[in-house]
mmCIF file of C-alpha atoms in Angstrom:
data_model
loop_
_atom_site.group_PDB
_atom_site.id
_atom_site.type_symbol
_atom_site.label_atom_id
_atom_site.label_comp_id
_atom_site.label_asym_id
_atom_site.label_seq_id
_atom_site.Cartn_x
_atom_site.Cartn_y
_atom_site.Cartn_z
ATOM 1 C CA LEU S 25 -6.750 22.095 -0.711
ATOM 2 C CA ILE S 26 -6.492 19.926 2.379
ATOM 3 C CA LEU S 27 -6.946 21.493 5.778
ATOM 4 C CA SER S 28 -5.772 19.892 9.005
ATOM 5 C CA GLN S 29 -6.878 21.437 12.300
ATOM 6 C CA GLY S 30 -7.547 24.734 10.583
ATOM 7 C CA THR S 31 -4.220 25.024 8.751
ATOM 8 C CA LEU S 32 -3.332 24.332 5.153
ATOM 9 C CA ALA S 33 -1.840 20.822 4.929
ATOM 10 C CA PHE S 34 -1.723 20.446 1.135
ATOM 11 C CA GLU S 35 -2.336 22.529 -1.956
ATOM 12 C CA GLY S 36 -2.288 21.041 -5.430
ATOM 13 C CA LEU S 37 -4.243 19.375 -8.204
ATOM 14 C CA THR S 38 -7.435 17.552 -7.249
ATOM 15 C CA ALA S 39 -6.186 14.057 -8.127
ATOM 16 C CA GLU S 40 -3.062 14.521 -6.005
ATOM 17 C CA ALA S 41 -5.076 16.025 -3.135
ATOM 18 C CA VAL S 42 -7.401 12.994 -3.159
ATOM 19 C CA ARG S 43 -4.397 10.657 -3.003
ATOM 20 C CA VAL S 44 -2.814 12.596 -0.119
ATOM 21 C CA TYR S 45 -6.132 12.661 1.744
ATOM 22 C CA ALA S 46 -6.655 8.920 1.209
ATOM 23 C CA ASP S 47 -3.191 8.126 2.556
ATOM 24 C CA VAL S 48 -3.834 10.091 5.733
ATOM 25 C CA ALA S 49 -7.550 9.849 6.456
ATOM 26 C CA LEU S 50 -8.796 6.547 5.070
ATOM 27 C CA PRO S 51 -8.288 3.125 6.593
ATOM 28 C CA SER S 52 -5.635 0.845 5.185
ATOM 29 C CA GLY S 53 -5.043 -2.854 5.385
ATOM 30 C CA SER S 54 -6.852 -5.989 4.357
ATOM 31 C CA ARG S 55 -8.383 -6.628 7.793
ATOM 32 C CA TRP S 56 -10.415 -4.575 10.245
ATOM 33 C CA GLU S 57 -11.640 -5.589 13.697
ATOM 34 C CA ALA S 58 -13.944 -3.773 16.088
ATOM 35 C CA PRO S 59 -11.864 -2.302 18.913
ATOM 36 C CA LYS S 60 -14.512 -3.127 21.550
ATOM 37 C CA PRO S 61 -18.205 -4.002 21.878
ATOM 38 C CA ASN S 62 -20.434 -1.042 21.019
ATOM 39 C CA GLY S 63 -23.253 -1.981 23.402
ATOM 40 C CA ARG S 64 -25.850 -1.933 20.608
ATOM 41 C CA PRO S 65 -28.106 -4.751 19.373
ATOM 42 C CA MET S 66 -25.876 -5.380 16.314
ATOM 43 C CA GLN S 67 -22.237 -4.703 15.519
ATOM 44 C CA ILE S 68 -19.783 -5.270 12.688
ATOM 45 C CA MET S 69 -17.031 -7.310 14.357
ATOM 46 C CA GLN S 70 -14.584 -7.963 11.522
ATOM 47 C CA ALA S 71 -14.081 -7.326 7.821
ATOM 48 C CA ARG S 72 -11.466 -8.737 5.469
ATOM 49 C CA ALA S 73 -10.598 -8.189 1.817
ATOM 50 C CA LEU S 74 -9.596 -11.487 0.214
ATOM 51 C CA ASP S 75 -8.669 -12.941 -3.143
ATOM 52 C CA SER S 76 -10.589 -15.943 -4.512
ATOM 53 C CA ALA S 77 -8.255 -18.332 -2.631
ATOM 54 C CA GLY S 78 -9.035 -16.640 0.694
ATOM 55 C CA LYS S 79 -5.707 -14.824 0.992
ATOM 56 C CA PRO S 80 -5.871 -11.281 2.496
ATOM 57 C CA VAL S 81 -5.216 -8.532 -0.069
ATOM 58 C CA ASP S 82 -4.552 -4.774 0.027
ATOM 59 C CA GLU S 83 -4.501 -4.706 -3.760
ATOM 60 C CA ILE S 84 -5.849 -6.987 -6.439
ATOM 61 C CA ASP S 85 -5.796 -7.173 -10.222
ATOM 62 C CA ARG S 86 -8.979 -5.884 -11.810
ATOM 63 C CA GLY S 87 -9.390 -9.224 -13.604
ATOM 64 C CA SER S 88 -9.560 -11.180 -10.337
ATOM 65 C CA PRO S 89 -12.567 -11.520 -8.046
ATOM 66 C CA LEU S 90 -12.491 -9.492 -4.826
ATOM 67 C CA VAL S 91 -14.093 -11.175 -1.812
ATOM 68 C CA ILE S 92 -15.268 -9.169 1.194
ATOM 69 C CA ASP S 93 -15.778 -11.285 4.308
ATOM 70 C CA ILE S 94 -17.865 -9.663 7.068
ATOM 71 C CA VAL S 95 -18.465 -11.020 10.566
ATOM 72 C CA TYR S 96 -21.174 -9.370 12.647
ATOM 73 C CA ALA S 97 -22.823 -9.974 15.989
ATOM 74 C CA VAL S 98 -26.495 -9.827 16.916
ATOM 75 C CA ARG S 99 -26.821 -9.341 20.681
ATOM 76 C CA GLU S 100 -30.591 -9.245 20.995
ATOM 77 C CA PRO S 101 -33.500 -10.130 18.703
ATOM 78 C CA VAL S 102 -33.841 -7.551 15.923
ATOM 79 C CA GLN S 103 -36.613 -7.234 13.344
ATOM 80 C CA CYS S 104 -36.031 -6.077 9.751
ATOM 81 C CA ALA S 105 -32.251 -5.910 10.196
ATOM 82 C CA VAL S 106 -29.836 -5.020 7.397
ATOM 83 C CA VAL S 107 -26.066 -5.413 7.127
ATOM 84 C CA ALA S 108 -24.734 -3.258 4.290
ATOM 85 C CA LEU S 109 -21.498 -2.946 2.338
ATOM 86 C CA ASN S 110 -21.010 0.336 0.474
ATOM 87 C CA ILE S 111 -18.130 0.691 -1.954
ATOM 88 C CA HIS S 112 -16.740 4.139 -2.754
ATOM 89 C CA ALA S 113 -14.052 5.363 -5.142
ATOM 90 C CA ALA S 114 -11.180 7.392 -3.688
ATOM 91 C CA ASP S 115 -12.901 10.616 -4.741
ATOM 92 C CA GLY S 116 -15.950 9.675 -2.650
ATOM 93 C CA ALA S 117 -18.186 8.553 -5.508
ATOM 94 C CA HIS S 118 -20.550 5.801 -4.396
ATOM 95 C CA LEU S 119 -20.073 2.790 -6.690
ATOM 96 C CA MET S 120 -22.376 0.164 -5.258
ATOM 97 C CA SER S 121 -24.210 -1.156 -2.222
ATOM 98 C CA VAL S 122 -24.998 -4.738 -1.286
ATOM 99 C CA GLU S 123 -27.036 -5.865 1.694
ATOM 100 C CA ASP S 124 -27.794 -8.886 3.819
ATOM 101 C CA ALA S 125 -31.419 -7.985 4.488
ATOM 102 C CA ASP S 126 -34.107 -9.841 6.394
ATOM 103 C CA GLN S 127 -36.303 -10.698 3.442
ATOM 104 C CA ASP S 128 -36.604 -14.405 4.139
ATOM 105 C CA ARG S 129 -40.056 -14.786 5.761
ATOM 106 C CA GLU S 130 -38.638 -17.024 8.492
ATOM 107 C CA ARG S 131 -36.017 -14.422 9.469
ATOM 108 C CA PHE S 132 -38.149 -11.378 8.692
ATOM 109 C CA LEU S 133 -39.926 -11.575 12.007
ATOM 110 C CA ARG S 134 -36.743 -11.626 14.074
ATOM 111 C CA ARG S 135 -32.999 -12.023 13.637
ATOM 112 C CA THR S 136 -31.809 -14.025 16.633
ATOM 113 C CA GLU S 137 -28.734 -13.611 18.791
ATOM 114 C CA GLY S 138 -25.504 -15.011 17.428
ATOM 115 C CA CYS S 139 -22.445 -14.424 15.313
ATOM 116 C CA TYR S 140 -23.037 -14.280 11.553
ATOM 117 C CA ARG S 141 -20.852 -14.184 8.466
ATOM 118 C CA ALA S 142 -21.704 -12.493 5.183
ATOM 119 C CA ARG S 143 -19.501 -12.854 2.133
ATOM 120 C CA VAL S 144 -19.652 -10.699 -0.997
ATOM 121 C CA THR S 145 -17.780 -11.559 -4.191
ATOM 122 C CA ILE S 146 -17.246 -8.780 -6.718
ATOM 123 C CA PRO S 147 -16.549 -10.413 -10.070
ATOM 124 C CA GLY S 148 -13.220 -9.831 -11.746
ATOM 125 C CA GLY S 149 -13.321 -7.580 -14.782
ATOM 126 C CA LEU S 150 -16.053 -5.331 -13.376
ATOM 127 C CA LEU S 151 -14.178 -2.491 -11.663
ATOM 128 C CA ASN S 152 -11.756 -0.053 -13.250
ATOM 129 C CA GLN S 153 -8.374 0.483 -11.640
ATOM 130 C CA GLY S 154 -8.286 2.781 -8.641
ATOM 131 C CA LEU S 155 -8.577 2.948 -4.880
ATOM 132 C CA LEU S 156 -11.736 1.705 -3.156
ATOM 133 C CA THR S 157 -12.975 2.435 0.343
ATOM 134 C CA LEU S 158 -15.368 -0.064 1.888
ATOM 135 C CA ARG S 159 -17.903 1.170 4.426
ATOM 136 C CA LEU S 160 -19.895 -1.308 6.499
ATOM 137 C CA GLY S 161 -23.014 -0.700 8.495
ATOM 138 C CA CYS S 162 -25.889 -2.438 10.208
ATOM 139 C CA GLY S 163 -29.227 -1.410 11.589
ATOM 140 C CA ILE S 164 -32.912 -1.111 10.809
ATOM 141 C CA PRO S 165 -33.589 1.049 7.735
ATOM 142 C CA GLY S 166 -35.328 4.288 8.623
ATOM 143 C CA GLN S 167 -35.194 3.547 12.358
ATOM 144 C CA ALA S 168 -31.743 2.878 13.789
ATOM 145 C CA VAL S 169 -28.069 2.697 12.854
ATOM 146 C CA PHE S 170 -26.247 0.247 15.117
ATOM 147 C CA ASP S 171 -22.821 0.451 13.483
ATOM 148 C CA ASN S 172 -21.162 2.365 10.629
ATOM 149 C CA VAL S 173 -17.449 1.983 9.892
ATOM 150 C CA GLU S 174 -15.030 2.809 7.093
ATOM 151 C CA ALA S 175 -13.321 -0.513 7.419
ATOM 152 C CA LEU S 176 -11.080 -1.274 4.461
ATOM 153 C CA ARG S 177 -9.219 0.255 1.564
ATOM 154 C CA VAL S 178 -8.332 -1.854 -1.483
ATOM 155 C CA ALA S 179 -6.422 -0.856 -4.630
ATOM 156 C CA ILE S 180 -7.670 -2.276 -7.924
ATOM 157 C CA LEU S 181 -4.714 -2.652 -10.291
ATOM 158 C CA ASP S 182 -4.446 -3.352 -13.996
ATOM 159 C CA ALA S 183 -1.543 -5.820 -13.773
ATOM 160 C CA GLU S 184 -2.173 -7.121 -17.286
ATOM 161 C CA HIS S 185 -1.980 -3.549 -18.650
ATOM 162 C CA LYS S 186 -5.148 -4.245 -20.545
ATOM 163 C CA TRP S 187 -5.981 -0.542 -20.523
ATOM 164 C CA ARG S 188 -3.606 2.396 -20.692
ATOM 165 C CA PRO S 189 -3.945 4.667 -17.637
ATOM 166 C CA GLY S 190 -6.530 7.320 -18.355
ATOM 167 C CA PHE S 191 -7.588 5.601 -21.590
ATOM 168 C CA ARG S 192 -10.873 4.322 -20.236
ATOM 169 C CA GLY S 193 -12.501 6.520 -17.623
ATOM 170 C CA GLY S 194 -15.286 5.618 -15.280
ATOM 171 C CA TYR S 195 -15.465 3.484 -12.204
ATOM 172 C CA LEU S 196 -16.959 0.396 -13.789
ATOM 173 C CA LEU S 197 -15.171 -1.151 -16.720
ATOM 174 C CA PRO S 198 -16.805 -4.527 -17.360
ATOM 175 C CA ASP S 199 -14.975 -6.901 -19.641
ATOM 176 C CA LEU S 200 -17.311 -7.803 -22.477
#
């Protein structure tokens, strides 16, 4: 079931309900930009889903690397800062998290003002086909959340038809 403002918007099988919900409620597109400054010490400014050549993608073959490019701003010195990328399947399952964390002793004491770029490459042949939602956040673990956005949605396809649909379940399907 999907409810919208207290009324029934969809009734059907779970897989179809997830697809309908994703089409309506989740972000789409290969690029996201912050609508305005959030007034906090750190902010995610931009995120892009790219192929290995740097071309924006809404969908990519599961055998190709997926690159997530993140631009964030630091507006005042921040200690122990973390910028995180969380990847979820369309059904909400959390697949993985990666972080740009202040673990370098020189930066551990203070992240200085400026504009930074973090880039994550997910190797081809790791993820099974399906829809991914990418959530980005920044802050100080256990103390403060400065930004938290569901920024992108990317479809992982099996263009080579290596696996029949439904043949191999699971979210991760590493090529061996």
